[in-house]
PDB file of C-alpha atoms in Angstrom:
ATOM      1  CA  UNK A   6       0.000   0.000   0.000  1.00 55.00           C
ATOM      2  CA  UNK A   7       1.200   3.085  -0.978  1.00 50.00           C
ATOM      3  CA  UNK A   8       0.349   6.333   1.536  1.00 55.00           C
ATOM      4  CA  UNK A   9       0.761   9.735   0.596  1.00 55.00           C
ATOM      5  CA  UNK A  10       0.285  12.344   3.536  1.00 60.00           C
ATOM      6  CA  UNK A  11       0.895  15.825   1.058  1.00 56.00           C
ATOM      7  CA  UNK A  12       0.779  18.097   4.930  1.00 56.00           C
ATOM      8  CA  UNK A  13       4.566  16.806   4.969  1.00 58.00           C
ATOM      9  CA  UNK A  14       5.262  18.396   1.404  1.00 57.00           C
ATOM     10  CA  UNK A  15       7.043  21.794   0.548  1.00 54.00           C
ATOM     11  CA  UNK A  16       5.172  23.091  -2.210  1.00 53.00           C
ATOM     12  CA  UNK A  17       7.683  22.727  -5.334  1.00 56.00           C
ATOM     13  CA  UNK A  18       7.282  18.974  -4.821  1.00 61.00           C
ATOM     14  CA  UNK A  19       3.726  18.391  -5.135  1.00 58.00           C
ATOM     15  CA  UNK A  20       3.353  18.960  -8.483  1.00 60.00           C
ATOM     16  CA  UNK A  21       6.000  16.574  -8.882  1.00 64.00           C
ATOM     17  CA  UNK A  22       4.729  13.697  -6.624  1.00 62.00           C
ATOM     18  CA  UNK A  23       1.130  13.558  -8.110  1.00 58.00           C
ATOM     19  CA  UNK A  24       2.381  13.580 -11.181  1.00 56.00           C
ATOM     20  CA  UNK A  25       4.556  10.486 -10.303  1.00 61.00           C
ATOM     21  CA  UNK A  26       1.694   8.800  -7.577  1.00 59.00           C
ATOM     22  CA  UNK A  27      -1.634   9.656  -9.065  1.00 58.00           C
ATOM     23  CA  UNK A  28      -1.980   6.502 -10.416  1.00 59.00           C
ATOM     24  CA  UNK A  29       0.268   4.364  -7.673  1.00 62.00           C
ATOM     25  CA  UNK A  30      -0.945   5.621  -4.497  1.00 66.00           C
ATOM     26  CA  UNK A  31      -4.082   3.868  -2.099  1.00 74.00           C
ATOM     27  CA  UNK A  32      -4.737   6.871  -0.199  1.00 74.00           C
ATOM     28  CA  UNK A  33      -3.934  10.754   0.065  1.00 74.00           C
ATOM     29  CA  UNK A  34      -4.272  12.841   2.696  1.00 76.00           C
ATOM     30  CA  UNK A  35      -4.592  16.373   2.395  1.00 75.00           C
ATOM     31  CA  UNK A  36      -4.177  18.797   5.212  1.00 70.00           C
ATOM     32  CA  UNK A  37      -2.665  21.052   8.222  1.00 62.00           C
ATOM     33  CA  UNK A  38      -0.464  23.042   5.370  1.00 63.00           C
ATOM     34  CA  UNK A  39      -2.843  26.281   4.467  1.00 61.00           C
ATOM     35  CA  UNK A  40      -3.486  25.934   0.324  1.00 69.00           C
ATOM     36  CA  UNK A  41      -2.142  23.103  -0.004  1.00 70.00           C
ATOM     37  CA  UNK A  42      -5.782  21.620  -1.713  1.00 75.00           C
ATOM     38  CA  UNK A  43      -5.385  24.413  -4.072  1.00 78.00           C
ATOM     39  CA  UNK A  44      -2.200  23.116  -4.947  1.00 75.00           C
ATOM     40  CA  UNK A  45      -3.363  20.053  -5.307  1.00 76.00           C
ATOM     41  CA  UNK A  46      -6.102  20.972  -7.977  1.00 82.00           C
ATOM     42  CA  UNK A  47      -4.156  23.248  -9.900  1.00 79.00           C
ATOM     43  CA  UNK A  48      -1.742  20.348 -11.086  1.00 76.00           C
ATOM     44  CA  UNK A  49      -1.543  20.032 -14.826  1.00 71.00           C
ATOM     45  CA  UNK A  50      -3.598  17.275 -16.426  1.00 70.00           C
ATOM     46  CA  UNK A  51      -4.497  16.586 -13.505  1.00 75.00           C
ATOM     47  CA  UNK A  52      -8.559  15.702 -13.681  1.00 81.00           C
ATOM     48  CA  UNK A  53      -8.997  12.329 -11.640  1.00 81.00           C
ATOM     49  CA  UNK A  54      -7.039  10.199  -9.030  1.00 82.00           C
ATOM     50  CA  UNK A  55      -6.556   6.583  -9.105  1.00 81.00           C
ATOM     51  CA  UNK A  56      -6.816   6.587  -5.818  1.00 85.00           C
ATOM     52  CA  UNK A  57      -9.093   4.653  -3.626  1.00 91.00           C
ATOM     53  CA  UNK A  58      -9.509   6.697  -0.110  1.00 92.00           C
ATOM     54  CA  UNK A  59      -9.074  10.668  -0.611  1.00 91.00           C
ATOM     55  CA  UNK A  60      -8.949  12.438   2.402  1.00 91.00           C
ATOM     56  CA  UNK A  61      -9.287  16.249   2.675  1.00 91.00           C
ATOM     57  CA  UNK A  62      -9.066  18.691   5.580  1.00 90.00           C
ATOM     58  CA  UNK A  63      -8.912  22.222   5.973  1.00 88.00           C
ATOM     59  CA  UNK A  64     -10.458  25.774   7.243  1.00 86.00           C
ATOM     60  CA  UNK A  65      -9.828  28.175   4.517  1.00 86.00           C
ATOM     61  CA  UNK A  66     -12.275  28.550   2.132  1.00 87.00           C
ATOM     62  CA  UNK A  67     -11.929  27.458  -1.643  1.00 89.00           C
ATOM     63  CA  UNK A  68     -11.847  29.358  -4.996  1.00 91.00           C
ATOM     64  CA  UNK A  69     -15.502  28.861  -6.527  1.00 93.00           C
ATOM     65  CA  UNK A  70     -13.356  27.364  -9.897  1.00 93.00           C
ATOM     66  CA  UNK A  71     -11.245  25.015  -7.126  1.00 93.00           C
ATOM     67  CA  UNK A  72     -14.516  23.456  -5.352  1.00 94.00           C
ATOM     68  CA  UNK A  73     -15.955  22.802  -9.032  1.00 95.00           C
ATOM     69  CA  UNK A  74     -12.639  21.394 -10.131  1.00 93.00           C
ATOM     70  CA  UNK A  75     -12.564  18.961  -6.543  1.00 94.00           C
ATOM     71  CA  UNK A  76     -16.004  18.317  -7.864  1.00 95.00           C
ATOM     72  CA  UNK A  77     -15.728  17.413 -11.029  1.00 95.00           C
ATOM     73  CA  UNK A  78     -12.313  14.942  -9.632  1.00 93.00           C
ATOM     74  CA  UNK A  79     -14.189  13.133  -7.369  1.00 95.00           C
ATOM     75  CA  UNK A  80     -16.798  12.373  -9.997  1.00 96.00           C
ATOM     76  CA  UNK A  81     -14.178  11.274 -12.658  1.00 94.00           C
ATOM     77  CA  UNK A  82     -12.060   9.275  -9.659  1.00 92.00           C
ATOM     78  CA  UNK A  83     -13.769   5.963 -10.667  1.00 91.00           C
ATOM     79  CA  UNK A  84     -11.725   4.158  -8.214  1.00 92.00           C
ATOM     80  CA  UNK A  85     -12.056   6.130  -5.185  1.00 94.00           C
ATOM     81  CA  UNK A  86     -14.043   4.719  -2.888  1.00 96.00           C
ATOM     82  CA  UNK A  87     -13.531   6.418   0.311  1.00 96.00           C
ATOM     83  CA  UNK A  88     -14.597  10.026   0.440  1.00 96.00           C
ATOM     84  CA  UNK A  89     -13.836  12.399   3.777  1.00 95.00           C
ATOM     85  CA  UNK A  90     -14.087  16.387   3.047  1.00 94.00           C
ATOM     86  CA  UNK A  91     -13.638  18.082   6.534  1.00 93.00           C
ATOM     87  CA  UNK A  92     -14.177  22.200   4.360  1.00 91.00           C
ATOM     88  CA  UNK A  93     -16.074  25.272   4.539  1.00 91.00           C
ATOM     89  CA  UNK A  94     -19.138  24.041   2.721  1.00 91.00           C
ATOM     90  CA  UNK A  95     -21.632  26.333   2.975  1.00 88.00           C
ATOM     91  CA  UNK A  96     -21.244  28.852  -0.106  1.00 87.00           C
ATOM     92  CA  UNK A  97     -19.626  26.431  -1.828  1.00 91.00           C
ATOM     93  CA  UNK A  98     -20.907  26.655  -5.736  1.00 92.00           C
ATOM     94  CA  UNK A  99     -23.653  24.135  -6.750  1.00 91.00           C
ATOM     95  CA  UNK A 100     -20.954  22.392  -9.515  1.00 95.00           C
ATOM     96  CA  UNK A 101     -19.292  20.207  -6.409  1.00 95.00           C
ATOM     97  CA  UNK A 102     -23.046  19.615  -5.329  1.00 94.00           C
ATOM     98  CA  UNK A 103     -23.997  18.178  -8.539  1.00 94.00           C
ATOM     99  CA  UNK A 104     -20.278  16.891  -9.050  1.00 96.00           C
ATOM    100  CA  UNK A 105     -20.876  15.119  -5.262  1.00 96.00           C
ATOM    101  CA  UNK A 106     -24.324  13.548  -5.934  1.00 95.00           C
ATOM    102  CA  UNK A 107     -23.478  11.809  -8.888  1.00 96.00           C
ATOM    103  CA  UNK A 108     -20.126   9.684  -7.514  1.00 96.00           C
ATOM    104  CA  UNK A 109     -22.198   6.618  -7.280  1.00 96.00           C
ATOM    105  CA  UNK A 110     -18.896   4.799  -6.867  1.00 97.00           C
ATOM    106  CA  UNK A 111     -18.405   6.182  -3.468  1.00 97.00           C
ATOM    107  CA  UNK A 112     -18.629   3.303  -1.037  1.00 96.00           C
ATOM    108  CA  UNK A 113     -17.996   6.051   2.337  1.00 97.00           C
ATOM    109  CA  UNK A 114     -18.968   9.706   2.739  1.00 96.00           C
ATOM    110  CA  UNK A 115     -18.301  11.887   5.207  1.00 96.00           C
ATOM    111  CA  UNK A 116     -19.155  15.943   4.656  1.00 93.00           C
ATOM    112  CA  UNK A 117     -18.145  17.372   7.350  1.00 93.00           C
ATOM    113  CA  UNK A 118     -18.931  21.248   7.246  1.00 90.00           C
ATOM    114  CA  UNK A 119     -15.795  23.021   9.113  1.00 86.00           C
ATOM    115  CA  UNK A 120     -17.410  26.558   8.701  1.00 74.00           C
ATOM    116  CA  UNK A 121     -19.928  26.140  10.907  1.00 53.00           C
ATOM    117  CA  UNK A 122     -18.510  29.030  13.443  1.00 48.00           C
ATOM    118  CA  UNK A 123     -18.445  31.411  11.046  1.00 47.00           C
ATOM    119  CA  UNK A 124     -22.138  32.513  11.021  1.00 46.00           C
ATOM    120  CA  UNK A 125     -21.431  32.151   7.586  1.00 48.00           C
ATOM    121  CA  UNK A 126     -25.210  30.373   6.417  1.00 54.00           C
ATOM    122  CA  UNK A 127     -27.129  30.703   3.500  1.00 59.00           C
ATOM    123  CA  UNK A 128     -31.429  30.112   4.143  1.00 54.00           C
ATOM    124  CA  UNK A 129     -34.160  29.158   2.111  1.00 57.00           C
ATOM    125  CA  UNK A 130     -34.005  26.835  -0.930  1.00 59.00           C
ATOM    126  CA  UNK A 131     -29.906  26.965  -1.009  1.00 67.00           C
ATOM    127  CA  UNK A 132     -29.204  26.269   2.905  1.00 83.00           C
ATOM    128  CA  UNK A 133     -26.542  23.966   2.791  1.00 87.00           C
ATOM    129  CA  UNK A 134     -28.777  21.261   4.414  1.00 86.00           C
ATOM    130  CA  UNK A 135     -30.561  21.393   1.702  1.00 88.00           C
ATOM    131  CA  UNK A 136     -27.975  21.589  -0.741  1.00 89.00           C
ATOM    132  CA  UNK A 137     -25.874  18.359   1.169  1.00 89.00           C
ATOM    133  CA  UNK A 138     -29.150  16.273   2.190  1.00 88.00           C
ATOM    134  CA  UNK A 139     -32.178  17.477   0.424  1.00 85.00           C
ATOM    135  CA  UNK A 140     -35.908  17.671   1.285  1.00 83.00           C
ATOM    136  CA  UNK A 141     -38.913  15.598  -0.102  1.00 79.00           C
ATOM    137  CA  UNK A 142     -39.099  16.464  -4.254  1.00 84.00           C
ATOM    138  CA  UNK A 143     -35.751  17.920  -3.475  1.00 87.00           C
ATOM    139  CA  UNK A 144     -32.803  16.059  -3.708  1.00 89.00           C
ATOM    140  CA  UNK A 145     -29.796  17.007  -2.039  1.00 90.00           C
ATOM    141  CA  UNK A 146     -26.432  15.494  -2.409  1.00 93.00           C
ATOM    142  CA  UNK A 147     -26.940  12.200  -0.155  1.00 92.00           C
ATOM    143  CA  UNK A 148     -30.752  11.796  -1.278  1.00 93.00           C
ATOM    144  CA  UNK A 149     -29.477  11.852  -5.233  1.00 93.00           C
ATOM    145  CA  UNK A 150     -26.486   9.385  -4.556  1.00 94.00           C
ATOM    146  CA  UNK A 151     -29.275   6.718  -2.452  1.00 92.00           C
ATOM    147  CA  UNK A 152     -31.544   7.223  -5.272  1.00 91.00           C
ATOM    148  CA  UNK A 153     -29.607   5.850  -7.961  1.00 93.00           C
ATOM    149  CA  UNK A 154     -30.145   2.518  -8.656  1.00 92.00           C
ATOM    150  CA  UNK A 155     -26.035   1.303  -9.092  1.00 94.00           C
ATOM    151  CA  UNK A 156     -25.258   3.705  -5.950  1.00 93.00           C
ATOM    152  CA  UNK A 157     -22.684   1.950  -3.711  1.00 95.00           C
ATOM    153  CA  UNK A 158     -22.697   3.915  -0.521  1.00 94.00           C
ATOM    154  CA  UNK A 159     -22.595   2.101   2.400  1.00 94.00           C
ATOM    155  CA  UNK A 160     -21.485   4.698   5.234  1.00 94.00           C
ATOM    156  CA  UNK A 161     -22.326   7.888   5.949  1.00 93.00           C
ATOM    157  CA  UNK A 162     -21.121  11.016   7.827  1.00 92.00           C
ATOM    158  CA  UNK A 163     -23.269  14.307   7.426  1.00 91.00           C
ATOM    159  CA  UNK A 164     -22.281  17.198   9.560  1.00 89.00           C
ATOM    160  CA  UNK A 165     -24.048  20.696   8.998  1.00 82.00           C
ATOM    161  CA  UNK A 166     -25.703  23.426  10.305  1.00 75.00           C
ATOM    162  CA  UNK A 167     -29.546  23.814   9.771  1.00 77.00           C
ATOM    163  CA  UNK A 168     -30.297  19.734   9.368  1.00 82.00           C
ATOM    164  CA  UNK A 169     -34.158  19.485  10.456  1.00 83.00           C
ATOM    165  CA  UNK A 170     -37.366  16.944  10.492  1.00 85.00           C
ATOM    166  CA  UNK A 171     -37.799  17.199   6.659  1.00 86.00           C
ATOM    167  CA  UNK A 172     -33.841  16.409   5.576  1.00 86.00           C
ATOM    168  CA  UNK A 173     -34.446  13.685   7.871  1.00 84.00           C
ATOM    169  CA  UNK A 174     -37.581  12.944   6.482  1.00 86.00           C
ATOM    170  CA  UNK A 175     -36.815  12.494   2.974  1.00 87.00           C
ATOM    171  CA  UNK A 176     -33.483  10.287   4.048  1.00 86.00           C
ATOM    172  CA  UNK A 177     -35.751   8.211   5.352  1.00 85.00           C
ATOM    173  CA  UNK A 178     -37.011   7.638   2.708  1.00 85.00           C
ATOM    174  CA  UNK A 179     -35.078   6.626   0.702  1.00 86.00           C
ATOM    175  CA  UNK A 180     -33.700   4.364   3.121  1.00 85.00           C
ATOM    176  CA  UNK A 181     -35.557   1.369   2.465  1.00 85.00           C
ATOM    177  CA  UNK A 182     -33.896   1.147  -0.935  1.00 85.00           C
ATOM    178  CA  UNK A 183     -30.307   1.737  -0.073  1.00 86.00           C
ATOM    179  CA  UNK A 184     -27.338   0.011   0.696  1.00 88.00           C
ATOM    180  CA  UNK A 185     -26.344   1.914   3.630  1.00 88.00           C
ATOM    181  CA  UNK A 186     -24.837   0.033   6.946  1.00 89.00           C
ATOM    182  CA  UNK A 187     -24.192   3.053   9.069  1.00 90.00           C
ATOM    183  CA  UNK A 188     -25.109   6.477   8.908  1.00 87.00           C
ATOM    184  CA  UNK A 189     -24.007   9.531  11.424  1.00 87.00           C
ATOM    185  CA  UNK A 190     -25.856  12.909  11.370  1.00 82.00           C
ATOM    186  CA  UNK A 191     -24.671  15.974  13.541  1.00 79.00           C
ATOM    187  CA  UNK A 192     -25.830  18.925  14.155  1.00 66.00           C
ATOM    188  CA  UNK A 193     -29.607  17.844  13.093  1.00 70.00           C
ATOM    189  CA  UNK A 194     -32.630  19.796  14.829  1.00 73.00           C
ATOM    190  CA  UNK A 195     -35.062  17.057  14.727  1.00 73.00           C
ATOM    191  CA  UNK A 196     -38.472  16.960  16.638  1.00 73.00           C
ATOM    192  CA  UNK A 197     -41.325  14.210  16.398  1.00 73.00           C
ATOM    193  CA  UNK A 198     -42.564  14.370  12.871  1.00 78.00           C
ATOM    194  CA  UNK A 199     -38.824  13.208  12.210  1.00 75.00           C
ATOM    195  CA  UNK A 200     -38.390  10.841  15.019  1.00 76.00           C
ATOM    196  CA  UNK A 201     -41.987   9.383  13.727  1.00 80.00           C
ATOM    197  CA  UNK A 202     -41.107   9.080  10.068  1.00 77.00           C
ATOM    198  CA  UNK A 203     -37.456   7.562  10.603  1.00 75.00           C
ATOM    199  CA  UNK A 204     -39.064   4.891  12.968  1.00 76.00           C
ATOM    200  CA  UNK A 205     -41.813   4.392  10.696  1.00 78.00           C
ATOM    201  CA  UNK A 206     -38.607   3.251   7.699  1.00 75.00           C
ATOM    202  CA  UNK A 207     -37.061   1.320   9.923  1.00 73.00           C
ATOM    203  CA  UNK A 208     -38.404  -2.118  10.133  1.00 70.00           C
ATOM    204  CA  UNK A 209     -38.187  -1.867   6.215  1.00 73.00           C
ATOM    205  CA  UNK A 210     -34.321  -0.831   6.467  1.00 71.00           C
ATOM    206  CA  UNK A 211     -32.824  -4.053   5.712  1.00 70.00           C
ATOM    207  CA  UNK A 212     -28.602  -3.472   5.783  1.00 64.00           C
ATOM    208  CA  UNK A 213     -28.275  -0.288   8.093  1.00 67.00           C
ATOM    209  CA  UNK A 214     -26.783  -1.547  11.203  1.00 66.00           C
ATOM    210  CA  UNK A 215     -25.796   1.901  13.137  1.00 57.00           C
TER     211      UNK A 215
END
């Protein structure tokens, strides 16, 4: 197995590296080193990773072109399989959202939103919850990807500001169909009509086992 932990990297080699591991390497990390994503997507010919676990984390917000271009990576990435993006979410542009709910290859998920303490939160129809989870007739990112028929997620992190009954509510639903063994939602403001209509899924939930 070949690890690749590009925090450890000055930034005239990383060009360099993924141009030589791109195609070799199991997993990369990315993090702790400010821009060092950037970096990452602004390598030349550079539009997928033959990678199987891609691991991202970091506080600083993106370029609008970078989180389409992490987007459209992760979608093209046909053997990644292993998914954890620990970024400011919320403002992102809707290209990685679309780019996101289409990587049916994704076996693990985890969106964890790391600007949620900067106030930073957009309402309405765009909310991020809505935008990463979706509501019923609405389809966010984890509600497209359990909808597909030749989806292959099987665990699930969502962590956002805003989640409420209705995101719940429409996972739920889709539940019954999916694939999915664990799932773990924080920061969700759920009441009864939630509680009720998760419960109600349940007994029909046939692989989810946490």
């Amino acid at each position: 197995m070949i690890f690749v932990t590009l925090a450890t990297l000055v930034d005239d080699h990383i060009h360099h590296l993924l141009a030589t591991f791109a195609c070799r390497a199991d997993i990369i990390d990315v993090g702790r080193i400010p821009d060092i994503l950037s970096l990452l997507l602004k390598t030349p010919h550079l539009d997928y990773l033959e990678v199987a676990t891609l691991l991202i984390s970091q506080t600083t917000r993106l370029s609008d072109l970078d989180y389409a271009k992490l987007g459209t990576m992760v979608l093209q990435s046909v053997r990644l399989k292993k998914l954890e993006l620990f970024l400011p979410l919320d403002g992102a542009p809707p290209a990685l959202f679309d780019a996101l709910g289409d990587s049916i290859q994704l076996q693990c998920l985890v969106l964890f939103d790391k600007g949620c303490g900067e106030g930073y939160h957009r309402h309405g129809e765009h909310s991020l919850s809505n935008l990463l989870v979706g509501i019923v007739g609405k389809p966010g990112v984890v509600v497209r990807l359990l909808q597909h028929p030749k989806n292959q997620l099987q665990d699930l992190t969502v962590c956002c500001w805003g989640m409420t009954d209705d995101h719940l509510i429409a996972l739920a639903q889709v539940l019954p169909t999916s694939d999915l063994e664990k799932i773990n939602l924080h920061s969700i403001k759920i009441q009864s009509d939630g509680l009720l209509e998760f419960a109600r899924c349940l007994p029909r939930v046939q692989c989810l086992k946490r």
